[in-house]
Every structure is written in structure tokens, then in C-alpha cells.
CSV table of C-alpha atoms in Angstrom, one decimal:
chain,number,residue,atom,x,y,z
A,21,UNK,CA,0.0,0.0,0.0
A,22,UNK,CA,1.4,3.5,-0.8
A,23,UNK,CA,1.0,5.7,2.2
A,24,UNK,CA,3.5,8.5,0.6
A,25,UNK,CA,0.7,11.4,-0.1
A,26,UNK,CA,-1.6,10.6,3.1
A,27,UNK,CA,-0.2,12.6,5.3
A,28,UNK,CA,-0.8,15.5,2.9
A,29,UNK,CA,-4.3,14.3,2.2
A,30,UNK,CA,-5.6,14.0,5.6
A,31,UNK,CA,-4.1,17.7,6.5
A,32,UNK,CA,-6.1,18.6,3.2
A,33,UNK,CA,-9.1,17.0,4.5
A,34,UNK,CA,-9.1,18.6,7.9
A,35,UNK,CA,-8.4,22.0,5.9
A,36,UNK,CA,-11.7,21.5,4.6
A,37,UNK,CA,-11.2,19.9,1.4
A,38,UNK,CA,-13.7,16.9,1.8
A,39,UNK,CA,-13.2,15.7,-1.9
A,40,UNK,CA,-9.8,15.2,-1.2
A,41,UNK,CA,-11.2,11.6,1.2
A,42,UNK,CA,-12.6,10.4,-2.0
A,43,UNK,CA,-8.7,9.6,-2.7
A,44,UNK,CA,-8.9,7.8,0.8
A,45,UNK,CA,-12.2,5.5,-0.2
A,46,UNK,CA,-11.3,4.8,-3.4
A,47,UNK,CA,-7.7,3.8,-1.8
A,48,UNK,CA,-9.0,1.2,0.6
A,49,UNK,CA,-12.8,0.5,-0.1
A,50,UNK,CA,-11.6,-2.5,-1.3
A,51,UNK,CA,-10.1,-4.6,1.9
A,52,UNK,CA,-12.8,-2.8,3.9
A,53,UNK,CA,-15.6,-4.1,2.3
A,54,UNK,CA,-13.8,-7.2,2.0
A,55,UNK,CA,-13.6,-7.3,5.6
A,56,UNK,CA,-17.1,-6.3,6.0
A,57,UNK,CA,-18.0,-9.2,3.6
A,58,UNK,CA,-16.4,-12.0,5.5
A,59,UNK,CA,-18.0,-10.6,8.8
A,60,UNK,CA,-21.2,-10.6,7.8
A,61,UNK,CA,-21.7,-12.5,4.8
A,62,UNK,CA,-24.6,-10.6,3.2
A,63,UNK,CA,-24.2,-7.7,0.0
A,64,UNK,CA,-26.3,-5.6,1.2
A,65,UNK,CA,-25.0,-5.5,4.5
A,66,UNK,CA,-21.5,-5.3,3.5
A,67,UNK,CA,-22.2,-2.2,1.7
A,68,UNK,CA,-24.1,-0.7,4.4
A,69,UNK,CA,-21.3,-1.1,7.3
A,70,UNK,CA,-18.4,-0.2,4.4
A,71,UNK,CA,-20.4,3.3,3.6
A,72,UNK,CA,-20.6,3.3,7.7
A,73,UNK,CA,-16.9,2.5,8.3
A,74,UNK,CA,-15.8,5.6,6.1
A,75,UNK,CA,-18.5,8.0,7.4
A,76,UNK,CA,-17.4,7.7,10.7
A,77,UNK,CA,-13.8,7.4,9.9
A,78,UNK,CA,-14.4,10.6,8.2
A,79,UNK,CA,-16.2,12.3,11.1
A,80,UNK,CA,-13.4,11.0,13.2
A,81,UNK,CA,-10.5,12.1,11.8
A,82,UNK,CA,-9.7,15.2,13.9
A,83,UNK,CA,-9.2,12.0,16.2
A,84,UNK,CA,-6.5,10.6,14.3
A,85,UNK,CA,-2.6,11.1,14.6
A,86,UNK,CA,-1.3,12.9,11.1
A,87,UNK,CA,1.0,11.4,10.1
A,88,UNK,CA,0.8,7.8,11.4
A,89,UNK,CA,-0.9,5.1,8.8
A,90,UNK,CA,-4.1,5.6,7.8
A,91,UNK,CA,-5.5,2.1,7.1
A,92,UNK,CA,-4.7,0.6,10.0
A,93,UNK,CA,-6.8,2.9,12.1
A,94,UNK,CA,-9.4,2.7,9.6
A,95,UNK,CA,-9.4,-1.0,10.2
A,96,UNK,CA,-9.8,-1.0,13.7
A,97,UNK,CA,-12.7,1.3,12.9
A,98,UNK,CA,-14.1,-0.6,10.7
A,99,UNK,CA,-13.6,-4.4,12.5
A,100,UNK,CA,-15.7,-2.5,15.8
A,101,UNK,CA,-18.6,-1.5,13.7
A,102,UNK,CA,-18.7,-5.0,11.6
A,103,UNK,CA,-18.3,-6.4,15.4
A,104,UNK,CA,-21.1,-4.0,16.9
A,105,UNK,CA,-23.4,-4.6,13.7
A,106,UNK,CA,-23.0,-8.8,14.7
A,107,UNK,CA,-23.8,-8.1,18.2
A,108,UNK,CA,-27.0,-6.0,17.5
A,109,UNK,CA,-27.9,-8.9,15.3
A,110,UNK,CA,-27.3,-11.5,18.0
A,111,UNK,CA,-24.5,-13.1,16.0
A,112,UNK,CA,-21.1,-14.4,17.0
A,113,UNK,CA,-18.0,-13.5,15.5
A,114,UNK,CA,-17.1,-16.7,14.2
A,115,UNK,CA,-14.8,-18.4,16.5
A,116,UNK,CA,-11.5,-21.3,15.6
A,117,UNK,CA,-13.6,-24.3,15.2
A,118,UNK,CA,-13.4,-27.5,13.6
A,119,UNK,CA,-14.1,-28.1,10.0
A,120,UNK,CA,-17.6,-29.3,8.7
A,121,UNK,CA,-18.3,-33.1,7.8
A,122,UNK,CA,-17.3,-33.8,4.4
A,123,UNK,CA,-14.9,-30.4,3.9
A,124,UNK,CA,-12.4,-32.7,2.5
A,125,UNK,CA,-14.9,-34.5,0.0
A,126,UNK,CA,-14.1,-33.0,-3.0
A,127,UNK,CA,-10.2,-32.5,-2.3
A,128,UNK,CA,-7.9,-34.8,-4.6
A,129,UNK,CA,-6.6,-38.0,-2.6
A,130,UNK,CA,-3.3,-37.8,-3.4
A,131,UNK,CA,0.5,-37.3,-2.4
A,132,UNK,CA,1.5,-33.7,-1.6
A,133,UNK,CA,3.4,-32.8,-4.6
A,134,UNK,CA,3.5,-29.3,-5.8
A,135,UNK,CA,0.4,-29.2,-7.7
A,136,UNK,CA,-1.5,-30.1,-4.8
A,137,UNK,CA,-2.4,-26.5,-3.2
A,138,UNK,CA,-2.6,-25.0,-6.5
A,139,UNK,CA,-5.7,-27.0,-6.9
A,140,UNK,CA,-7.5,-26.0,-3.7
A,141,UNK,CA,-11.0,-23.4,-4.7
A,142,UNK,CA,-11.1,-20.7,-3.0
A,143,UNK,CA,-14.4,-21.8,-1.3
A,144,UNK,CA,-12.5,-24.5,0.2
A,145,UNK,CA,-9.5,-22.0,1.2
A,146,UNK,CA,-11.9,-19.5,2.6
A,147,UNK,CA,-14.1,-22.2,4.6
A,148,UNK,CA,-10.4,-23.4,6.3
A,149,UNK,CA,-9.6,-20.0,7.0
A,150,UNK,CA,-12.6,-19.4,9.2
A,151,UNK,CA,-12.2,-22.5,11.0
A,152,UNK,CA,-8.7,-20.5,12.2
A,153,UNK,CA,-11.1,-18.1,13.8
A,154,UNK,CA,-11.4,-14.7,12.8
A,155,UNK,CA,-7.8,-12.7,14.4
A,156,UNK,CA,-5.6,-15.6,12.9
A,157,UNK,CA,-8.0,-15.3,9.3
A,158,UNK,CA,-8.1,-11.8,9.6
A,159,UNK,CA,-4.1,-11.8,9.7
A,160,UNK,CA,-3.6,-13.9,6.9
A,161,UNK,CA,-5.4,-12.0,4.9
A,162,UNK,CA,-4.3,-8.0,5.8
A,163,UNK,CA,-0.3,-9.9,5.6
A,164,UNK,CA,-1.1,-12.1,2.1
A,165,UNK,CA,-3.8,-10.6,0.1
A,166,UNK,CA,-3.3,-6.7,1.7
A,167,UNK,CA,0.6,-7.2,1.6
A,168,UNK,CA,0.3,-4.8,5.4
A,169,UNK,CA,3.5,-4.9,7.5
A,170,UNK,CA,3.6,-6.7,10.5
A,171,UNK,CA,3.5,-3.8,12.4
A,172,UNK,CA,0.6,-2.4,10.2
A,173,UNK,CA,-1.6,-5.7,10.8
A,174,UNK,CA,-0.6,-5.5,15.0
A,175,UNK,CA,-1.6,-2.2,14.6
A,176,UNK,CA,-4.9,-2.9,13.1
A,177,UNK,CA,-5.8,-5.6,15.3
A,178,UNK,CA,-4.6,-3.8,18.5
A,179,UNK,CA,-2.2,-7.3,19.2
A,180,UNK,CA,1.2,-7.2,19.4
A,181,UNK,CA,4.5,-8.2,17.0
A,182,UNK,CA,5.1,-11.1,17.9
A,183,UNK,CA,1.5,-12.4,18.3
A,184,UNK,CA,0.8,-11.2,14.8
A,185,UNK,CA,4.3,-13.4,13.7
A,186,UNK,CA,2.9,-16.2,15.7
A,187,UNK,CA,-0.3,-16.3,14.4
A,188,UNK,CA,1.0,-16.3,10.3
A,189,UNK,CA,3.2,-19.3,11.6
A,190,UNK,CA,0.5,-21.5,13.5
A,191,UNK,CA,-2.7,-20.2,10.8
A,192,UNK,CA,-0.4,-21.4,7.8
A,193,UNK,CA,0.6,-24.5,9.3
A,194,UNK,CA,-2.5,-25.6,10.8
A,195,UNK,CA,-3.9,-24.6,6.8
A,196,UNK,CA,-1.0,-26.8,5.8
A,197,UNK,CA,-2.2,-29.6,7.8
A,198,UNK,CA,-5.8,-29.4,6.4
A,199,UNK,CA,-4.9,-29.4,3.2
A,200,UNK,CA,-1.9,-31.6,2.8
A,201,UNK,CA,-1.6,-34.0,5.9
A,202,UNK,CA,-5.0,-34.0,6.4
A,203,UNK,CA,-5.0,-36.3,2.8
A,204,UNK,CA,-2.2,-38.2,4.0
A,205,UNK,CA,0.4,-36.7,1.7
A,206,UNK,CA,3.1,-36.4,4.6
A,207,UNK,CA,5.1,-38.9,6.1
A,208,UNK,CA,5.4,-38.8,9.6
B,17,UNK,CA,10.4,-35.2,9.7
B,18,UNK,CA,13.2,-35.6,7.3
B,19,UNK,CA,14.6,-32.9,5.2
B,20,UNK,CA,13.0,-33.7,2.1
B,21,UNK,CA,9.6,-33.5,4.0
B,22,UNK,CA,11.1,-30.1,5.6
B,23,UNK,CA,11.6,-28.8,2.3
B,24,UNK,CA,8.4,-29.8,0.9
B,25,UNK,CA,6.3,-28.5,3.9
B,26,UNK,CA,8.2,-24.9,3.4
B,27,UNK,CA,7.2,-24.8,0.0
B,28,UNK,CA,3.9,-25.9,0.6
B,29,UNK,CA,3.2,-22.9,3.2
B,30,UNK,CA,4.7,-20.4,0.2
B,31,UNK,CA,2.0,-21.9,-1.9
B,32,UNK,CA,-0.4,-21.2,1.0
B,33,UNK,CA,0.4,-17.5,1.2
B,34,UNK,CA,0.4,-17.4,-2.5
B,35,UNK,CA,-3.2,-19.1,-2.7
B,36,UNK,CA,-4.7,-16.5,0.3
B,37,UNK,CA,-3.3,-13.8,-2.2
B,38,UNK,CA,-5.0,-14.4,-4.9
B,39,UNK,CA,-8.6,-15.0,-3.4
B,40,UNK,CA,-11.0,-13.5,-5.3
B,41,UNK,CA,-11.8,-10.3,-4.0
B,42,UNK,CA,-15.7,-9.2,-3.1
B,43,UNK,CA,-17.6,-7.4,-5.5
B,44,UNK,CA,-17.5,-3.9,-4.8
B,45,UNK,CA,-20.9,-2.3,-5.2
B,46,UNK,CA,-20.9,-0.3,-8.2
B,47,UNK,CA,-22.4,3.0,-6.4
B,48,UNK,CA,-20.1,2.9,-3.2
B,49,UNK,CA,-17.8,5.9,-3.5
B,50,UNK,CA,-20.7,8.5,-4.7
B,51,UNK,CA,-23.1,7.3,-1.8
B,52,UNK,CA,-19.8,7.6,0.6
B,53,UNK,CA,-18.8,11.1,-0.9
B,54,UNK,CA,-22.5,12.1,-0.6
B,55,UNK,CA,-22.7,11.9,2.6
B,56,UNK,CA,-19.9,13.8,4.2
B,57,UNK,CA,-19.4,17.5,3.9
B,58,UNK,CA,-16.4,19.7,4.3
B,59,UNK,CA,-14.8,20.3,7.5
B,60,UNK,CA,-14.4,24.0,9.3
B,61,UNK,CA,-10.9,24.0,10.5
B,62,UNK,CA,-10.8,25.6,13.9
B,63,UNK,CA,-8.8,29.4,14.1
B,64,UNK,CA,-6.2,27.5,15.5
B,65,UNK,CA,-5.8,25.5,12.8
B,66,UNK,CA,-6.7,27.9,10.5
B,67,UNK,CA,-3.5,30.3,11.5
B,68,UNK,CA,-1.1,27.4,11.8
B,69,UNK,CA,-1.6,26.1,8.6
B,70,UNK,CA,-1.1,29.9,7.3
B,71,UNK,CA,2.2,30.4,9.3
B,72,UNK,CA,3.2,26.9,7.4
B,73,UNK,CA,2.3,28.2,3.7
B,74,UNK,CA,4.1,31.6,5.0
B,75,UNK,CA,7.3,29.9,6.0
B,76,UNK,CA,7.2,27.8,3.0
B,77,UNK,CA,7.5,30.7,0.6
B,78,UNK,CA,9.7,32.4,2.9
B,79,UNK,CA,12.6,30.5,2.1
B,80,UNK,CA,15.1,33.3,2.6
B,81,UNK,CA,13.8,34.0,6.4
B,82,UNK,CA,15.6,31.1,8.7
B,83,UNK,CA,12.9,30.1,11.2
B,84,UNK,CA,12.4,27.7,13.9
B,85,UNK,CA,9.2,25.4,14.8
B,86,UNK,CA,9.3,27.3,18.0
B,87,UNK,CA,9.1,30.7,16.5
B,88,UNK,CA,6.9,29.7,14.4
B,89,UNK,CA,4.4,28.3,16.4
B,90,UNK,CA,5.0,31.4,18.4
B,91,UNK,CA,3.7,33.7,15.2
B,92,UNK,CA,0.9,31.5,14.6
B,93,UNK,CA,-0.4,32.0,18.3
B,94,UNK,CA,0.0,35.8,18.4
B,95,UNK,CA,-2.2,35.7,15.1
B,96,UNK,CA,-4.3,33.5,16.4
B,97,UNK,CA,-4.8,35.5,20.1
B,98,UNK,CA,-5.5,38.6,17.8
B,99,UNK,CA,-7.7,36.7,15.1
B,100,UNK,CA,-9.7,35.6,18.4
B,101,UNK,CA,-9.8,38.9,20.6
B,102,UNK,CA,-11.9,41.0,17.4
B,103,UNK,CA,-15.2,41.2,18.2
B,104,UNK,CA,-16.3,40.2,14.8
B,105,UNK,CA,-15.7,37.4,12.6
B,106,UNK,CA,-13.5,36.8,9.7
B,107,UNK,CA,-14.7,32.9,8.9
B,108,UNK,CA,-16.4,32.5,5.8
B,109,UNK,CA,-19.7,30.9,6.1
B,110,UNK,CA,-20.5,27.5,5.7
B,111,UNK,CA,-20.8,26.6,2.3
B,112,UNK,CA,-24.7,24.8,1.4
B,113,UNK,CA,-25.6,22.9,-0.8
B,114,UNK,CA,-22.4,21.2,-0.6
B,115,UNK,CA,-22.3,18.8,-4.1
B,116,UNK,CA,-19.6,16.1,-4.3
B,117,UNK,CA,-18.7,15.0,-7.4
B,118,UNK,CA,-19.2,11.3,-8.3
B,119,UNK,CA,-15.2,10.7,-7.8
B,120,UNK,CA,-12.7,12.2,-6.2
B,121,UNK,CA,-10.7,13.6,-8.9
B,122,UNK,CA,-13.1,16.0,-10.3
B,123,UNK,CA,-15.2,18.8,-8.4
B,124,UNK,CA,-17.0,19.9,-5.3
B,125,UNK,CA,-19.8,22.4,-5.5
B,126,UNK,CA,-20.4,24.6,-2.9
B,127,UNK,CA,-23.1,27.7,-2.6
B,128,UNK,CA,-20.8,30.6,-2.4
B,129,UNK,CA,-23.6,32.8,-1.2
B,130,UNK,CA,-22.9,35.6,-3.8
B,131,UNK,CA,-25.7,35.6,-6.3
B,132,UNK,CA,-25.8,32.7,-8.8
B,133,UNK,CA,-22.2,31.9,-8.4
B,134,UNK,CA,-20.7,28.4,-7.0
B,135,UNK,CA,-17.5,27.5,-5.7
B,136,UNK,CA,-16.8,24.7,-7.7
B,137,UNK,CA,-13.3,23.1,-6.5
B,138,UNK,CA,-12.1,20.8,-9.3
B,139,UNK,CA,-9.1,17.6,-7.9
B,140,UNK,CA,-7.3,15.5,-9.4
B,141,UNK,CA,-4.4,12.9,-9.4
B,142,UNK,CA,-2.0,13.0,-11.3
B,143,UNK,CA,1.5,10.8,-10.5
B,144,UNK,CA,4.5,12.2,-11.5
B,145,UNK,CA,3.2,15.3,-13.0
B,146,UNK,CA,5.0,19.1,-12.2
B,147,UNK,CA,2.0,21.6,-12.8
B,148,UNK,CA,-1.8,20.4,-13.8
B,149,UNK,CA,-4.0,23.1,-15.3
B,150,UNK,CA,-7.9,23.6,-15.7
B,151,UNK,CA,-8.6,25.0,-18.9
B,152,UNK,CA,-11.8,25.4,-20.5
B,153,UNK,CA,-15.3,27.3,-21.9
B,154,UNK,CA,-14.6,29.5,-18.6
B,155,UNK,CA,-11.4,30.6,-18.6
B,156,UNK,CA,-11.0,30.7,-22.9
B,157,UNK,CA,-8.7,27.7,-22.7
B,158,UNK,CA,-5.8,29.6,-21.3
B,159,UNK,CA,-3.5,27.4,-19.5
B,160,UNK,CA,-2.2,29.9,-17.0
B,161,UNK,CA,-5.4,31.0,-15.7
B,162,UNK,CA,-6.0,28.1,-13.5
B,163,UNK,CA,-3.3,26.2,-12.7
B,164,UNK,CA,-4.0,23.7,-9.8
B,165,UNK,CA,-2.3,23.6,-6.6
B,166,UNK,CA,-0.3,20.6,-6.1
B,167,UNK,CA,-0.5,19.1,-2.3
B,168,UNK,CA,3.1,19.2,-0.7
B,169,UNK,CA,4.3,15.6,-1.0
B,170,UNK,CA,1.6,14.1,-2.7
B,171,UNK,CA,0.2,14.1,-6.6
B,172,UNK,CA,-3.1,15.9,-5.9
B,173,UNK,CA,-3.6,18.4,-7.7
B,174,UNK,CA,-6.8,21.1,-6.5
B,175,UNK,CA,-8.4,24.6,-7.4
B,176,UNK,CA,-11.3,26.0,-6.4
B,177,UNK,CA,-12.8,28.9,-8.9
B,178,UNK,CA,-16.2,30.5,-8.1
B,179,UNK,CA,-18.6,30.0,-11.6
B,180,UNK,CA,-21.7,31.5,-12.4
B,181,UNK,CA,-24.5,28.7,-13.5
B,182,UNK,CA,-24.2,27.5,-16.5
B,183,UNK,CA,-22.8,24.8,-18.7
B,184,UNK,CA,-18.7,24.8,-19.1
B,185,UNK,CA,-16.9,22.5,-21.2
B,186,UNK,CA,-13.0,21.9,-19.7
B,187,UNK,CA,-9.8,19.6,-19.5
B,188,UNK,CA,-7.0,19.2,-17.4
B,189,UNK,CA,-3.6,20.4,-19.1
B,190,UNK,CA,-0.7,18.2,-17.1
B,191,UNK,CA,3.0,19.5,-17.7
B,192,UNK,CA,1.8,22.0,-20.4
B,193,UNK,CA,1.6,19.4,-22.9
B,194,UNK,CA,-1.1,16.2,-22.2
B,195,UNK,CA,-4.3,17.1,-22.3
B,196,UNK,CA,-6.5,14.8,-20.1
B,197,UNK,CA,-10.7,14.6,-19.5
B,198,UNK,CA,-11.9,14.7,-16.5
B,199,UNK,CA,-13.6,11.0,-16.2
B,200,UNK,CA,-15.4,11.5,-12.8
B,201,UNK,CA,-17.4,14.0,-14.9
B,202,UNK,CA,-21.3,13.2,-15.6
B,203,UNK,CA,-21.1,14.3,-19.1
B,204,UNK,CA,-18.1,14.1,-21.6
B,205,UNK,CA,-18.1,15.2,-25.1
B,206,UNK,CA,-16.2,15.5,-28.5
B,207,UNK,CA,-14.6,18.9,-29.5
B,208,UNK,CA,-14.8,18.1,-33.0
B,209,UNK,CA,-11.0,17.8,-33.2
B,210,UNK,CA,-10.1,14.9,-32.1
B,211,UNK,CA,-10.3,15.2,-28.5
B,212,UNK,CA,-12.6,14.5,-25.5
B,213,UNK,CA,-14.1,17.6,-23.4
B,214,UNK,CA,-15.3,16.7,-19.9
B,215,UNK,CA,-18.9,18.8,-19.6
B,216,UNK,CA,-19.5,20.4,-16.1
B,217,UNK,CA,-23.4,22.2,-15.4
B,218,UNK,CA,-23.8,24.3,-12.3
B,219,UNK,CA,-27.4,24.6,-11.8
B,220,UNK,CA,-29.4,27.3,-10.3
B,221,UNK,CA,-30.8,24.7,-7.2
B,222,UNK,CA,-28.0,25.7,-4.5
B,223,UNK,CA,-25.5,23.9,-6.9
B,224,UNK,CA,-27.2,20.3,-6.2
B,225,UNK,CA,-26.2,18.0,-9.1
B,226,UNK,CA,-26.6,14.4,-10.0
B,227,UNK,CA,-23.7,12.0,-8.9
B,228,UNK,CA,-22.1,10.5,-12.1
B,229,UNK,CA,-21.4,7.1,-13.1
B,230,UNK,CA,-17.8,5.6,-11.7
B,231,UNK,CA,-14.6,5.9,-13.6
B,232,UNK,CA,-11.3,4.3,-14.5
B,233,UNK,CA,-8.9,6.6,-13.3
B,234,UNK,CA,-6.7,5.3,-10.6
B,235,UNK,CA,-6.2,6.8,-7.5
């Protein structure tokens, strides 16, 4: 993520140039309603607490420390009103649990060669990633598919460095294990 | 676990992170940035604020006048203990009928409260580029007319011009030589010689206009 102009953009903002947070929104609408997505699992709701996330954020931002990163406050923001949205609704967050009967149905029975993990859907990869539970999913995602910093992501999530480290390590193991022990591709 | 097994298991945790990157992404709803845009309006900096960010401009372009942070902060809160003491104030009043465009490089319509006129602050992004000019039906396509302010450290280029109503036709002239449309704009349209005109119609209804459709233009 390029975070060169934001400074700059959030001291334009604050001077009263509200078109310059269209920059912002089109910048990271993307992973927020991504987020807001895997929370909740509806559209319509997705869209709903995304257009929420950057109204308050936008109200907020006298709140926020120029010059530090933007997203990962946003994200903070954002995870709270996905998390108050759940509550409201009488939902969990989804906790680390085991996978569902029949997850590994449709998953090739064969050795771990190279091929193997290109082959997984993304369905599949998604539905092992929640089993993680959401802080370890959550991390996997802002480190691989958001390319954040470690620091960025312990930021975001409020956790610190080395739980953020620990939680790549163990989430892409235990991923490992589903998808490649699991089928009996590994020796002992 | 024996090395060969080591080495396969590293590999297969690369192909891990490389499969959790390239998960499809959700759909982004087509409307989102409009509808967010819509609903904000522009912030009133507070005095102090105000005269800070003026003794930063001023010690900008005073680049032969050696000053410290100290002093200057010193400067801004004399003018800001005498901005604050006068009985009467100097803040401009809050736009209405605030219009954001459907994009954030594009413009911002504000009531300017003098007659028919709008503020209309046009942005844009442009990487890389030195100076970025608005030319168009309002300004006789003259590139020094309007030349857009570039934010310090970034590639944003604003201006903001008061128009009467009306319908403008316009461009943005980057480095004096490209000439690029505006794509956040509702309405675009050929010149006739080759090129593409970005359309812009302030309306007499406190400046409120339609949001436009999305566009390409990376950001």
C-alpha cells in the first residue's frame, strides 16, 4: 500500500477539502468491504457497514494522529462497527472451530506434490480459513492478500508483533495440515 | 520429519500464502464511493488550525527568512490570540448545498452565497506530473489561468474557482503538454478535433447536481 501522499491528504481533508477523502475511499474500499464481507456475509449488509466505516472514519478524523498510517486505524474502525453490527444482530463472530463433515470431499486424494495446493477453490481455502477463527484469518489475509506490515496488521488488530508473527506461523501451518496431511500426503 | 519432507512443507506454506493472495476479491458495489462522498461535507478548521496552517504556507515561501518550529508556532499564536480577541468574525460561512462529485478527482460544488455563483473546486491525481491546469469554456482555454495547486508531498492536484451557472466545457492540461478529461465527470463530449471535453453544469438549485457514473482513473 502507498501511504506517501496521506499525510498530505488527511491535512487537506481537515483544511476543509472533503473531496480530497474520496482519494482515501477509493484507496482502501476494497479490503474494507472485503472485511465487511467475510464478517457478515450478506451484500447488502457489507455495503451498508463499508459506507458506515468511512463515514465515521471521516467524522473521526480530527481523532487521528497525522502522520501515522491511515488504514490501520481505519481498520480497527471498521472491525468494531462490523463487530457492533453482529452483536446487534445476535450473531457471534465466528470463532476457531473444527471443519464441517465432508470439507475434504471433493479434495484430490493424493501425495503432496507441488500441484496439490494449486488445486484447492477458493471456497474450500476460505471455509479453512474461518475455522482458524477470525484474528488468525483476519491476519492472513491483511499480511497475504493486503501485503500490510507486521506492524501495520498489530496495529490494526490492536495485538502485538510477535503475536501477529505467531499467528501467520501456526494459521499457515494448521492450513497446511488441512490441506496436505489431512489427505495423507506427509510422512510422519 | 526428514529434510526432504522439511523442504516440501516450506514450499507448501509459500503456496499457502500465494493461494490466500490471490482470493477472489468481493464485488464492490458499483455505487459505493458517490453514496460515501455524498454523505460527508467539508470540515471547518478551527482558528487554530486555520492560523497554523497559514504560518506553514508563509514559512514555505519564505525560504530566505531562517525560522524555527518554536518561533513559528510562536507567530501563529500571536495571530491567532488577535484573530480571536476581534469582536467580529472573519470565517467565511459554511458553504450549502455542498455537491460532491461522483469521484474524487473531479469537483466539489459549494453555494458561495454571492448571487448565482458556485464554488466549484475541481481535484485530481495525477503521479509524477510538475504543474496540472484547468482549462476550458470559462477561462478561454488559457493554461495559466487556472493552474491547480499541487499538495506538498503528494500528486493531488486542486483549485477551487467560483462559476456563475451554467454549462462549461473543460480539461486538465498536465505539464503544459497532455491534455486529459476529467472521467469523474457526468457528461463528456467531442470537441470536433479529435479530442474529448469533460462537460460540467452548475445549476441554479443551491448547486445540487446528480452524482455521475464511476470511472477508471486510478487513485
Amino acid at each position: 500500500m502507498n501511504y506517501d501522499d496521506e499525510t498530505q491528504l488527511i491535512e487537506d481533508i481537515l483544511d476543509g477539502e472533503a473531496a480530497a477523502y474520496a482519494v482515501l475511499v477509493r484507496r482502501y474500499q476494497s479490503p474494507i468491504h472485503g472485511l465487511m464481507s467475510r464478517m457478515c456475509r450478506n451484500p447488502e449488509d457489507a455495503s451498508d457497514l463499508t459506507q458506515e466505516a468511512f463515514v465515521v472514519a471521516y467524522e473521526k478524523l480530527e481523532k487521528f494522529k497525522v502522520g501515522a498510517r491511515f488504514f490501520p486505524w481505519l481498520y480497527t474502525l471498521s472491525l468494531n462497527i462490523a463487530r457492533d453490527h453482529l452483536r446487534k444482530q445476535g450473531r457471534v463472530e465466528i470463532p476457531a472451530s473444527a471443519l464441517h463433515d465432508g470439507f475434504m470431499e471433493n479434495i484430490q486424494d493424493e501425495t503432496a506434490d507441488d500441484a496439490l495446493i494449486e488445486k484447492i477453490d477458493s471456497e474450500k481455502l476460505f471455509a479453512a480459513m474461518d475455522a482458524l477463527g477470525l484474528e488468525t484469518r483476519e491476519v492472513l489475509i491483511l499480511r497475504y492478500q493486503e501485503g500490510l506490515s507486521i506492524q501495520d496488521i498489530a496495529d490494526a488488530l490492536k495485538i502485538s508483533v510477535s503475536a501477529v508473527k505467531m499467528r501467520i506461523s501456526r494459521g499457515l501451518e494448521r492450513l497446511r495440515v488441512i490441506f496436505v496431511d489431512s489427505i495423507g500426503g506427509q510422512e510422519a | 520429519m526428514n529434510k526432504k519432507n522439511e523442504e516440501q512443507a516450506a514450499r507448501d506454506l509459500q503456496r499457502l500464502a500465494g493461494a490466500i493472495a490471490g482470493l477472489p476479491r468481493s464485488d464492490l458495489p458499483e455505487r459505493l464511493l458517490p453514496q460515501i462522498m455524498a454523505r460527508i461535507g467539508p470540515k471547518e478548521p478551527s482558528p487554530s488550525r486555520r492560523c497554523w496552517r497559514w504560518v506553514q504556507r508563509w514559512l514555505r515561501r519564505s525560504r530566505g527568512v531562517a525560522i524555527g518550529g518554536a518561533t513559528a508556532f510562536a507567530v501563529a499564536m500571536l495571530i491567532w490570540s488577535a484573530s480571536t480577541s476581534m469582536r467580529h468574525t472573519s470565517q467565511p460561512t459554511s458553504p450549502t448545498g455542498k455537491e460532491v462529485a461522483s469521484e474524487s478527482t473531479g469537483w466539489r460544488l459549494a453555494g458561495s452565497g454571492a448571487g448565482q455563483a458556485k464554488e466549484v473546486t475541481f481535484v485530481a491525481r495525477f503521479p509524477g506530473a510538475q504543474q496540472v491546469a484547468v482549462i476550458g469554456s470559462f477561462n478561454d482555454w488559457m493554461p495559466g489561468r487556472h493552474v491547480m495547486h499541487k499538495a506538498l508531498g503528494s500528486d493531488v492536484f486542486s483549485l477551487t474557482v467560483n462559476l456563475p451557472s451554467g454549462r462549461y466545457v473543460y480539461a486538465f492540461l498536465v505539464d503544459g503538454t497532455l491534455l486529459e478529461t476529467d472521467s469523474s465527470a457526468l457528461l463528456q463530449e467531442d470537441d470536433g478535433f479529435g479530442h474529448t471535453n469533460s462537460v460540467l453544469i452548475i445549476e441554479d438549485d443551491n448547486g445540487r447536481q446528480q452524482a455521475g457514473e464511476r470511472h477508471a482513473r486510478p487513485l
